[in-house]
């Protein structure tokens, strides 16, 4: 069974009365469970939109999208929230960490909405921060961390609810090459542990070096794969 | 599949939100504080005043008593009995007669006094259903001699011996032996004026004889030169009397003058009364049972006589036999029947008033006042609510990105809404608790101050508090504030719940 499957996926944004932007123009995509797929393409090609729709952050205008066998169109708003909490993990280019929270609370944020108690949240967050090499930074706030460390915290957060699918949107876009390699290593490590990965990136070298398959997108469509 | 966040987790997020803009939130809390502070004070004051009045006057006997005022004996209510003098049109005469009738019916103190209170009418009163006893209030002034001591215009009061009145206030000697005994109790203040301070000196007064004589006019002339009566009569407002009453008034006063001051005639020879002091009565203390109607004029009484004795002395004055008692009261078998008896008394032409009806009027007034002021307090809470709306909307706008992240990692719209409602509830609760706490603290000095001011002016010693916090208020006040705050936060919380995570995260 495919981990991710889209059929004729369309996403349009209405900008003003007569201006409709078609971000996805009929995307058919299949990602097998445990597969690491990279989406390459220029800005505006629809990569991030595809990631948001697959991750349940956005609903498609038309077409179908199923993740782990669950058809997202059938989910209520509440169930879609639960899907985001349990089934997928996001890694964003801008990290999106809460400046007031220490590292462990940022990592454990998804668990708050799953009803996990504070002590268990801290235990799980500590274990993940240890995995990404930040055990010594557990109580540090984002402002006290480097860019690479912040992205590692964000990466740990994406894994805290043990999702089957990891969605990474330009995770190295704001990082230098050395730090990017560290993040790529973390992604590969997650892949090796069985996670399905969909990575959006501009970095051809990273995509071809880490992913099982590279898909190129342009103008809201899949142009080819390698 | 659906996760359920624990309330504690969402509460922690709400607390964190509150701590973000502490100054702004404190100002918002201040708005709620003012509302609940005022509400607590107003409700407590209303409750306290009502209880204070009720505690002071609503003893078992008070609620069963109805007071009556003696009148001139002319029934009112018939328009044709009122004569309008002077030349005028019939239409005008009719209008003036109606106006005169209206004025005698309502609001005029003397005009409402109709039936005379004498032995016959008191007997009639006792025949009315539910009336247990009818007693006169015999409050008289005498010139008094006790050995070498002389006192002018000593106030005496008839005490209902059958009901053991004032027995609990005897601090030296004993109580009366019979309702008609020639005995007297004297007030401890009179004893003090006589220079008797120690217990031994007080005891030395027991057994002495008091000679009571009706007050004479020092000059031997009419009442006008008698300081006491002239002063009292001079204060009367005769404008409320009908022409007929005004014409009758000098005759009554003339009789009064002859009766009290010996203005000529064999019937006016005053009689001396001799009574023996058997005990000393102390002044009222807080906690004493006060019969408002019976004791209304007793605060300046120096000498207490058995009621039958006082009545006998009273009727030995010819004028008193003619005009009857100034006041009397009836005791009803049950407080529930007071209204019914009061109506019956008025129907029979008596001027009647009961403590129950006065309490009811006071309670109604205080209740209405409390409602009006509470509504004003409600305005303060409404303003506080608008402050909460403003604060929460601003908070949602400032935290849009954060809300987007919450939703991206799995928060439902309901959870987001709950966080903001909890945040508002805490603003309300904190403001409410603060308002309640400060109001309770302020009540301590305010209560002492208000009670002192009231006690200085009240005829009876009061005990209790001017403020009384009803049991429901400490719970309802803060909860009301929290409820209002949550209502105010419904719109901002709804906006927060509708945040689109994709847009929110894009616009960091």
XYZ file of N, CA, C and O in Angstrom, chain B residues 258-442:
740
model
N -56.173 74.018 81.188
C -56.839 73.995 82.488
C -56.472 72.715 83.245
O -56.224 72.710 84.428
N -56.434 71.628 82.470
C -56.152 70.338 83.108
C -54.742 70.272 83.650
O -54.519 69.803 84.763
N -53.815 70.762 82.874
C -52.418 70.596 83.259
C -51.909 71.717 84.153
O -51.096 71.493 85.052
N -52.384 72.920 83.915
C -51.741 74.046 84.589
C -52.662 74.800 85.550
O -52.329 75.871 86.035
N -53.867 74.226 85.775
C -54.744 74.851 86.764
C -55.245 76.216 86.339
O -55.199 77.173 87.111
N -55.702 76.309 85.134
C -56.168 77.589 84.603
C -57.553 77.963 85.110
O -58.313 78.611 84.410
N -57.945 77.559 86.285
C -59.253 77.925 86.822
C -60.229 76.763 86.786
O -60.107 75.859 85.971
N -61.218 76.764 87.686
C -62.225 75.700 87.714
C -61.862 74.629 88.725
O -60.700 74.295 88.880
N -62.892 74.079 89.388
C -62.666 73.113 90.453
C -62.051 71.822 89.925
O -61.264 71.165 90.605
N -62.393 71.459 88.652
C -61.932 70.180 88.110
C -60.437 70.171 87.849
O -59.861 69.141 87.575
N -59.807 71.314 87.895
C -58.405 71.374 87.512
C -57.455 71.284 88.702
O -56.261 71.430 88.540
N -57.966 71.060 89.883
C -57.075 70.949 91.045
C -56.207 69.709 90.874
O -56.733 68.607 90.740
N -54.907 69.900 90.786
C -54.043 68.765 90.522
C -53.958 67.835 91.719
O -54.086 68.257 92.864
N -53.710 66.577 91.393
C -53.614 65.601 92.462
C -52.178 65.129 92.577
O -51.518 64.880 91.578
N -51.720 65.002 93.779
C -50.371 64.482 94.011
C -50.425 62.965 94.024
O -51.354 62.365 94.525
N -49.401 62.366 93.448
C -49.311 60.907 93.470
C -48.019 60.538 94.166
O -46.975 61.139 93.912
N -48.114 59.540 95.020
C -46.926 59.109 95.749
C -46.654 57.653 95.396
O -47.540 56.797 95.495
N -45.443 57.411 94.937
C -45.041 56.033 94.605
C -43.704 55.749 95.299
O -42.945 56.677 95.596
N -43.454 54.473 95.530
C -42.223 54.078 96.212
C -41.248 53.469 95.202
O -41.635 52.626 94.379
N -40.012 53.903 95.285
C -38.977 53.361 94.384
C -38.634 51.944 94.847
O -38.248 51.739 96.006
N -38.788 50.983 93.914
C -38.476 49.595 94.278
C -37.278 49.054 93.501
O -36.759 47.993 93.825
N -36.863 49.773 92.478
C -35.726 49.249 91.710
C -35.107 50.306 90.804
O -35.679 51.386 90.593
N -33.916 49.966 90.296
C -33.194 50.834 89.350
C -33.123 50.109 88.011
O -32.776 48.922 87.958
N -33.459 50.845 86.947
C -33.444 50.264 85.591
C -32.224 50.785 84.848
O -31.934 51.975 84.907
N -31.537 49.894 84.198
C -30.377 50.327 83.421
C -30.792 50.811 82.033
O -31.894 50.515 81.565
N -29.854 51.534 81.375
C -30.078 52.015 80.005
C -30.061 50.807 79.068
O -29.502 49.745 79.379
N -30.667 50.983 77.880
C -30.663 49.921 76.869
C -29.235 49.558 76.478
O -28.348 50.411 76.424
N -29.037 48.289 76.221
C -27.739 47.840 75.720
C -27.961 47.143 74.389
O -29.056 46.637 74.119
N -26.893 47.099 73.597
C -26.992 46.359 72.339
C -27.355 44.924 72.679
O -26.768 44.316 73.566
N -28.320 44.397 71.949
C -28.741 43.026 72.215
C -30.033 42.955 72.996
O -30.684 41.913 73.041
N -30.429 44.080 73.668
C -31.716 44.089 74.359
C -32.843 43.990 73.341
O -32.739 44.541 72.237
N -33.910 43.297 73.734
C -35.074 43.246 72.849
C -35.742 44.619 72.872
O -36.031 45.157 73.938
N -35.925 45.182 71.692
C -36.524 46.518 71.609
C -37.886 46.396 70.944
O -37.989 45.859 69.845
N -38.899 46.863 71.661
C -40.226 46.906 71.047
C -40.375 48.312 70.479
O -40.594 49.270 71.253
N -40.237 48.413 69.189
C -40.156 49.738 68.573
C -41.379 50.580 68.890
O -41.273 51.761 69.217
N -42.538 49.974 68.828
C -43.768 50.747 69.021
C -43.954 51.110 70.482
O -44.200 52.263 70.835
N -43.805 50.126 71.362
C -43.959 50.383 72.797
C -42.878 51.329 73.315
O -43.126 52.222 74.104
N -41.657 51.069 72.862
C -40.512 51.757 73.451
C -40.062 52.970 72.649
O -39.022 53.545 72.922
N -40.847 53.305 71.617
C -40.428 54.356 70.708
C -40.089 55.663 71.415
O -39.171 56.375 71.029
N -40.834 55.988 72.485
C -40.586 57.254 73.176
C -39.953 57.057 74.550
O -39.942 57.973 75.378
N -39.457 55.839 74.789
C -38.982 55.528 76.133
C -37.536 55.922 76.369
O -37.030 55.791 77.468
N -36.878 56.432 75.314
C -35.450 56.659 75.454
C -35.123 57.797 76.429
O -34.003 57.898 76.895
N -36.117 58.673 76.749
C -35.829 59.765 77.679
C -36.610 59.622 78.981
O -36.789 60.597 79.714
N -37.114 58.420 79.215
C -37.944 58.223 80.407
C -37.056 58.015 81.628
O -36.078 57.273 81.591
N -37.419 58.691 82.719
C -36.648 58.582 83.964
C -37.331 57.687 84.986
O -36.677 57.095 85.829
N -38.677 57.681 84.910
C -39.420 56.935 85.931
C -40.392 55.976 85.228
O -41.118 56.375 84.319
N -40.361 54.730 85.660
C -41.248 53.724 85.091
C -42.288 53.337 86.137
O -41.930 53.030 87.288
N -43.558 53.383 85.727
C -44.653 53.042 86.637
C -45.369 51.820 86.082
O -45.385 51.611 84.867
N -46.013 51.032 86.948
C -46.842 49.953 86.408
C -47.923 50.564 85.523
O -48.445 51.644 85.842
N -48.275 49.881 84.450
C -49.184 50.473 83.464
C -50.523 50.874 84.079
O -51.037 51.966 83.805
N -51.081 50.021 84.936
C -52.389 50.352 85.526
C -52.280 51.597 86.415
O -53.173 52.450 86.437
N -51.160 51.700 87.113
C -50.931 52.866 87.970
C -50.812 54.122 87.112
O -51.443 55.157 87.388
N -50.011 54.010 86.046
C -49.814 55.158 85.157
C -51.130 55.579 84.523
O -51.421 56.774 84.382
N -51.967 54.588 84.171
C -53.253 54.889 83.541
C -54.172 55.592 84.547
O -54.870 56.552 84.201
N -54.130 55.088 85.777
C -54.965 55.714 86.826
C -54.561 57.179 87.005
O -55.409 58.070 87.026
N -53.242 57.416 87.099
C -52.766 58.792 87.234
C -53.196 59.631 86.038
O -53.592 60.786 86.171
N -53.088 59.015 84.858
C -53.400 59.712 83.601
C -54.845 60.191 83.585
O -55.136 61.343 83.260
N -55.749 59.303 83.967
C -57.166 59.648 83.879
C -57.632 60.525 85.044
O -58.766 61.000 85.048
N -56.758 60.725 86.003
C -57.144 61.656 87.057
C -57.065 63.087 86.558
O -57.544 64.010 87.233
N -56.483 63.284 85.401
C -56.493 64.605 84.771
C -57.749 64.690 83.903
O -57.917 63.897 82.976
N -58.640 65.613 84.169
C -59.905 65.696 83.415
C -59.692 65.786 81.900
O -60.407 65.167 81.133
N -58.723 66.569 81.504
C -58.512 66.734 80.066
C -58.169 65.405 79.410
O -58.557 65.123 78.288
N -57.435 64.571 80.115
C -57.082 63.272 79.557
C -58.313 62.390 79.382
O -58.388 61.596 78.446
N -59.243 62.568 80.329
C -60.474 61.779 80.184
C -61.220 62.201 78.932
O -61.920 61.418 78.311
N -61.069 63.467 78.548
C -61.789 63.948 77.362
C -61.114 63.562 76.056
O -61.773 63.151 75.108
N -59.798 63.673 75.985
C -59.151 63.450 74.675
C -58.507 62.062 74.559
O -58.124 61.653 73.476
N -58.423 61.339 75.643
C -57.936 59.960 75.577
C -56.424 59.870 75.433
O -55.698 60.865 75.530
N -55.976 58.648 75.167
C -54.536 58.399 75.040
C -53.990 58.953 73.721
O -54.699 58.969 72.716
N -52.770 59.369 73.787
C -52.127 59.832 72.549
C -51.786 58.660 71.638
O -51.936 58.731 70.431
N -51.345 57.584 72.265
C -50.962 56.427 71.452
C -51.310 55.139 72.187
O -51.436 55.129 73.420
N -51.465 54.105 71.416
C -51.647 52.787 72.019
C -51.121 51.753 71.026
O -50.644 52.105 69.945
N -51.192 50.511 71.435
C -50.747 49.463 70.511
C -51.547 48.206 70.771
O -52.122 48.035 71.855
N -51.613 47.370 69.767
C -52.237 46.057 69.951
C -51.189 44.994 69.640
O -50.269 45.224 68.844
N -51.329 43.862 70.316
C -50.456 42.725 70.014
C -51.316 41.676 69.330
O -52.362 41.282 69.855
N -50.868 41.267 68.146
C -51.615 40.303 67.330
C -51.116 38.898 67.655
O -49.943 38.713 68.011
N -52.005 37.903 67.545
C -51.627 36.544 67.944
C -50.494 35.967 67.104
O -49.675 35.191 67.592
N -50.428 36.352 65.842
C -49.370 35.809 64.980
C -48.946 36.885 63.987
O -49.793 37.636 63.481
N -47.642 36.941 63.711
C -47.132 37.967 62.794
C -47.815 37.889 61.425
O -47.951 38.897 60.733
N -48.268 36.705 61.073
C -48.912 36.545 59.759
C -50.233 37.318 59.666
O -50.694 37.618 58.575
N -50.839 37.584 60.835
C -52.141 38.255 60.821
C -52.037 39.771 60.934
O -53.061 40.454 60.978
N -50.806 40.262 61.024
C -50.623 41.696 61.255
C -51.244 42.533 60.133
O -51.956 43.515 60.390
N -50.985 42.117 58.895
C -51.515 42.878 57.757
C -53.035 42.946 57.793
O -53.641 44.012 57.600
N -53.629 41.821 58.084
C -55.090 41.722 58.134
C -55.652 42.632 59.228
O -56.607 43.385 59.002
N -55.040 42.583 60.413
C -55.524 43.402 61.529
C -55.291 44.889 61.237
O -56.140 45.731 61.529
N -54.134 45.182 60.637
C -53.810 46.571 60.307
C -54.880 47.154 59.390
O -55.339 48.289 59.569
N -55.280 46.371 58.404
C -56.321 46.818 57.475
C -57.640 47.045 58.215
O -58.335 48.047 57.991
N -57.960 46.126 59.101
C -59.212 46.231 59.859
C -59.210 47.494 60.732
O -60.227 48.199 60.831
N -58.052 47.764 61.344
C -57.946 48.942 62.205
C -58.161 50.216 61.398
O -58.875 51.135 61.828
N -57.570 50.257 60.229
C -57.730 51.461 59.382
C -59.174 51.596 58.943
O -59.707 52.704 58.866
N -59.764 50.445 58.651
C -61.162 50.469 58.217
C -62.046 51.056 59.317
O -63.037 51.719 59.057
N -61.659 50.792 60.555
C -62.465 51.284 61.683
C -62.105 52.729 62.066
O -62.564 53.234 63.081
N -61.229 53.339 61.305
C -60.933 54.743 61.538
C -59.731 55.003 62.424
O -59.474 56.142 62.809
N -58.962 53.955 62.738
C -57.761 54.166 63.540
C -56.563 54.401 62.625
O -56.518 53.890 61.503
N -55.633 55.175 63.136
C -54.378 55.333 62.407
C -53.440 54.235 62.887
O -53.071 54.202 64.060
N -53.128 53.321 62.025
C -52.345 52.148 62.448
C -51.067 52.030 61.630
O -51.048 52.362 60.446
N -50.035 51.590 62.288
C -48.788 51.283 61.569
C -48.087 50.145 62.301
O -48.106 50.089 63.525
N -47.507 49.237 61.502
C -46.830 48.095 62.110
C -45.357 48.097 61.730
O -44.975 48.658 60.704
N -44.564 47.470 62.583
C -43.136 47.326 62.273
C -42.972 46.514 60.990
O -42.128 46.808 60.155
N -43.849 45.506 60.865
C -43.741 44.643 59.678
C -43.897 45.468 58.406
O -43.138 45.296 57.450
N -44.877 46.384 58.416
C -45.077 47.171 57.198
C -43.922 48.143 56.990
O -43.523 48.400 55.850
N -43.369 48.646 58.104
C -42.220 49.557 57.973
C -41.018 48.787 57.434
O -40.331 49.238 56.511
N -40.784 47.579 57.996
C -39.659 46.761 57.517
C -39.850 46.434 56.050
O -38.918 46.476 55.252
N -41.105 46.117 55.725
C -41.389 45.776 54.338
C -41.067 46.963 53.425
O -40.465 46.801 52.365
N -41.457 48.169 53.893
C -41.181 49.357 53.075
C -39.676 49.618 52.975
O -39.157 49.903 51.905
N -38.999 49.475 54.144
C -37.545 49.703 54.139
C -36.871 48.658 53.251
O -35.993 48.962 52.441
N -37.306 47.389 53.428
C -36.728 46.302 52.624
C -36.946 46.550 51.145
O -36.047 46.352 50.329
N -38.169 46.995 50.811
C -38.475 47.275 49.407
C -37.602 48.394 48.871
O -37.055 48.305 47.761
N -37.426 49.417 49.697
C -36.605 50.555 49.276
C -35.151 50.135 49.086
O -34.530 50.429 48.062
N -34.635 49.392 50.094
C -33.235 48.963 49.994
C -33.042 47.994 48.821
O -32.037 48.030 48.128
N -34.046 47.139 48.626
C -33.980 46.187 47.516
C -33.922 46.924 46.181
O -33.096 46.616 45.317
N -34.814 47.913 46.037
C -34.841 48.676 44.785
C -33.529 49.434 44.601
O -32.971 49.472 43.496
N -33.040 49.984 45.715
C -31.775 50.740 45.647
C -30.639 49.816 45.219
O -29.810 50.167 44.375
N -30.632 48.613 45.807
C -29.576 47.658 45.481
C -29.630 47.289 44.002
O -28.602 47.204 43.328
N -30.845 47.098 43.497
C -30.979 46.718 42.087
C -30.465 47.845 41.188
O -29.708 47.614 40.249
N -30.880 49.073 41.516
C -30.471 50.211 40.676
C -28.947 50.358 40.681
O -28.318 50.479 39.614
N -28.364 50.287 41.884
C -26.916 50.474 41.961
C -26.194 49.273 41.333
O -25.144 49.421 40.712
N -26.808 48.092 41.476
C -26.204 46.913 40.845
C -26.203 47.063 39.324
O -25.272 46.626 38.654
N -27.254 47.681 38.812
C -27.292 47.907 37.360
C -26.153 48.846 36.949
O -25.510 48.650 35.913
N -25.924 49.859 37.796
C -24.810 50.771 37.511
C -23.489 50.005 37.559
O -22.590 50.217 36.746
N -23.401 49.082 38.529
C -22.208 48.246 38.617
C -22.089 47.386 37.368
O -20.995 47.136 36.872
N -23.253 46.952 36.879
C -23.273 46.159 35.651
C -22.651 46.928 34.499
O -21.987 46.345 33.635
N -22.865 48.242 34.488
C -22.252 49.073 33.445
C -20.730 48.998 33.550
O -20.019 48.893 32.544
N -20.238 49.017 34.797
C -18.786 48.913 35.007
C -18.280 47.576 34.473
O -17.228 47.511 33.826
N -19.050 46.529 34.715
C -18.637 45.209 34.218
C -18.719 45.151 32.685
O -17.906 44.489 32.047
N -19.698 45.866 32.138
C -19.828 45.901 30.684
C -18.604 46.583 30.065
O -18.059 46.119 29.057
N -18.191 47.675 30.699
C -16.989 48.375 30.210
C -15.780 47.446 30.321
O -14.945 47.362 29.408
N -15.719 46.718 31.434
C -14.622 45.754 31.606
C -14.668 44.699 30.511
O -13.625 44.296 29.970
N -15.888 44.288 30.155
C -16.045 43.260 29.110
C -15.526 43.779 27.769
O -14.860 43.052 27.023
N -15.823 45.057 27.490
C -15.321 45.638 26.235
C -13.794 45.670 26.243
O -13.143 45.434 25.217
N -13.226 45.944 27.414
C -11.767 45.915 27.558
C -11.217 44.533 27.271
O -10.175 44.373 26.618
N -11.942 43.527 27.729
C -11.497 42.149 27.498
C -11.556 41.811 26.003
O -10.637 41.199 25.465
N -12.630 42.258 25.352
C -12.740 42.010 23.904
C -11.527 42.616 23.198
O -10.864 41.956 22.375
N -11.234 43.848 23.557
C -10.121 44.549 22.922
C -8.800 43.823 23.172
O -8.017 43.579 22.248
N -8.573 43.450 24.422
C -7.323 42.769 24.783
C -7.196 41.441 24.044
O -6.134 41.104 23.511
N -8.293 40.700 23.997
C -8.221 39.365 23.396
C -8.064 39.432 21.871
O -7.337 38.640 21.292
N -8.760 40.389 21.250
C -8.603 40.537 19.795
C -7.150 40.875 19.464
O -6.546 40.310 18.550
N -6.587 41.801 20.246
C -5.187 42.177 20.039
C -4.279 40.967 20.245
O -3.347 40.727 19.470
N -4.576 40.208 21.268
C -3.773 39.029 21.566
C -3.824 38.024 20.413
O -2.798 37.458 20.023
N -5.011 37.825 19.866
C -5.156 36.872 18.755
C -4.355 37.353 17.542
O -3.646 36.573 16.892
N -4.450 38.658 17.275
C -3.718 39.205 16.124
C -2.207 39.030 16.322
O -1.493 38.652 15.386
N -1.750 39.299 17.529
C -0.317 39.191 17.803
C 0.185 37.753 17.745
O 1.355 37.505 17.472
N -0.706 36.824 18.035
C -0.268 35.429 18.146
C -0.748 34.569 16.988
O -0.803 33.342 17.102
N -1.101 35.213 15.879
C -1.603 34.451 14.728
C -0.600 33.378 14.290
O -0.969 32.237 14.020
N 0.670 33.764 14.247
C 1.689 32.808 13.810
C 1.750 31.608 14.751
O 1.816 30.446 14.338
N 1.687 31.911 16.042
C 1.744 30.841 17.047
C 0.532 29.911 16.919
O 0.658 28.680 17.011
N -0.644 30.534 16.701
C -1.864 29.727 16.549
C -1.726 28.825 15.318
O -2.099 27.650 15.338
N -1.134 29.390 14.235
C -0.909 28.597 13.025
C -0.028 27.393 13.320
O -0.288 26.281 12.833
N 1.010 27.610 14.103
C 1.900 26.499 14.456
C 1.151 25.446 15.271
O 1.293 24.244 15.038
N 0.340 25.927 16.259
C -0.448 24.970 17.058
C -1.270 24.065 16.131
O -1.310 22.858 16.310
N -1.924 24.710 15.155
C -2.793 23.928 14.281
C -1.974 23.005 13.389
O -2.383 21.880 13.088
N -0.794 23.481 12.965
C 0.061 22.650 12.107
C 0.514 21.381 12.834
O 0.664 20.328 12.224
N 0.728 21.488 14.150
C 1.214 20.304 14.868
C 0.066 19.514 15.504
O 0.306 18.594 16.283
N -1.190 19.891 15.183
C -2.285 19.018 15.592
C -3.361 19.608 16.471
O -4.279 18.887 16.874
N -3.298 20.917 16.787
C -4.362 21.491 17.620
C -5.654 21.589 16.822
O -5.646 21.968 15.649
N -6.765 21.252 17.441
C -8.061 21.436 16.782
C -8.531 22.874 17.003
O -8.037 23.576 17.899
N -9.510 23.265 16.207
C -10.064 24.620 16.388
C -10.655 24.758 17.789
O -10.556 25.811 18.419
N -11.265 23.680 18.264
C -11.862 23.701 19.604
C -10.811 23.935 20.679
O -11.048 24.678 21.635
N -9.659 23.290 20.509
C -8.596 23.476 21.505
C -8.077 24.909 21.494
O -7.817 25.500 22.541
N -7.929 25.452 20.300
C -7.467 26.847 20.190
C -8.481 27.782 20.858
O -8.130 28.670 21.641
N -9.770 27.515 20.561
C -10.831 28.346 21.150
C -10.784 28.243 22.672
O -10.900 29.252 23.386
N -10.603 27.031 23.158
C -10.579 26.815 24.609
C -9.445 27.589 25.278
O -9.629 28.170 26.352
N -8.270 27.597 24.633
C -7.129 28.310 25.223
C -7.482 29.786 25.427
O -7.238 30.357 26.497
N -8.109 30.389 24.429
C -8.403 31.823 24.540
C -9.561 32.103 25.500
O -9.566 33.114 26.203
N -10.524 31.179 25.547
C -11.607 31.359 26.524
C -11.072 31.215 27.947
O -11.474 31.953 28.850
N -10.142 30.267 28.130
C -9.534 30.096 29.456
C -8.742 31.344 29.855
O -8.763 31.762 31.014
N -8.064 31.893 28.865
C -7.277 33.101 29.132
C -8.198 34.230 29.606
O -7.903 34.916 30.601
N -9.332 34.378 28.923
C -10.294 35.420 29.315
C -10.898 35.099 30.681
O -11.077 35.991 31.520
N -11.200 33.817 30.888
C -11.791 33.425 32.173
C -10.843 33.757 33.315
O -11.280 34.200 34.391
N -9.552 33.576 33.073
C -8.582 33.887 34.133
C -8.517 35.388 34.396
O -8.379 35.824 35.544
N -8.621 36.168 33.322
C -8.664 37.631 33.512
C -9.861 37.988 34.387
O -9.753 38.749 35.358
N -11.029 37.392 34.063
C -12.235 37.654 34.838
C -12.104 37.169 36.268
O -12.445 37.877 37.222
N -11.566 35.957 36.419
C -11.465 35.356 37.746
C -10.483 36.127 38.626
O -10.776 36.411 39.796
N -9.348 36.483 38.044
C -8.350 37.228 38.821
C -8.903 38.590 39.240
O -8.780 38.996 40.400
N -9.527 39.278 38.259
C -10.126 40.580 38.571
C -11.217 40.435 39.608
O -11.336 41.237 40.531
N -12.014 39.363 39.456
C -13.110 39.115 40.382
C -12.610 38.835 41.788
O -13.111 39.396 42.769
N -11.611 37.962 41.903
C -11.071 37.612 43.225
C -10.418 38.831 43.874
O -10.570 39.068 45.073
N -9.722 39.593 43.038
C -9.058 40.798 43.547
C -10.107 41.800 44.049
O -9.976 42.373 45.143
N -11.151 42.005 43.227
C -12.228 42.931 43.599
C -12.921 42.478 44.869
O -13.190 43.273 45.767
N -13.175 41.181 44.946
C -13.842 40.624 46.135
C -12.959 40.803 47.370
O -13.420 41.275 48.420
N -11.688 40.446 47.222
C -10.762 40.508 48.359
C -10.605 41.924 48.881
O -10.709 42.170 50.089
N -10.399 42.864 47.952
C -10.200 44.261 48.391
C -11.490 44.804 49.004
O -11.460 45.514 50.015
N -12.625 44.433 48.408
C -13.910 44.899 48.960
C -14.101 44.367 50.374
O -14.574 45.085 51.260
N -13.713 43.112 50.606
C -13.849 42.539 51.945
C -12.927 43.258 52.932
O -13.305 43.506 54.080
N -11.739 43.595 52.463
C -10.804 44.302 53.341
C -11.306 45.714 53.658
O -11.241 46.171 54.796
N -11.819 46.369 52.612
C -12.308 47.744 52.796
C -13.503 47.767 53.754
O -13.713 48.728 54.490
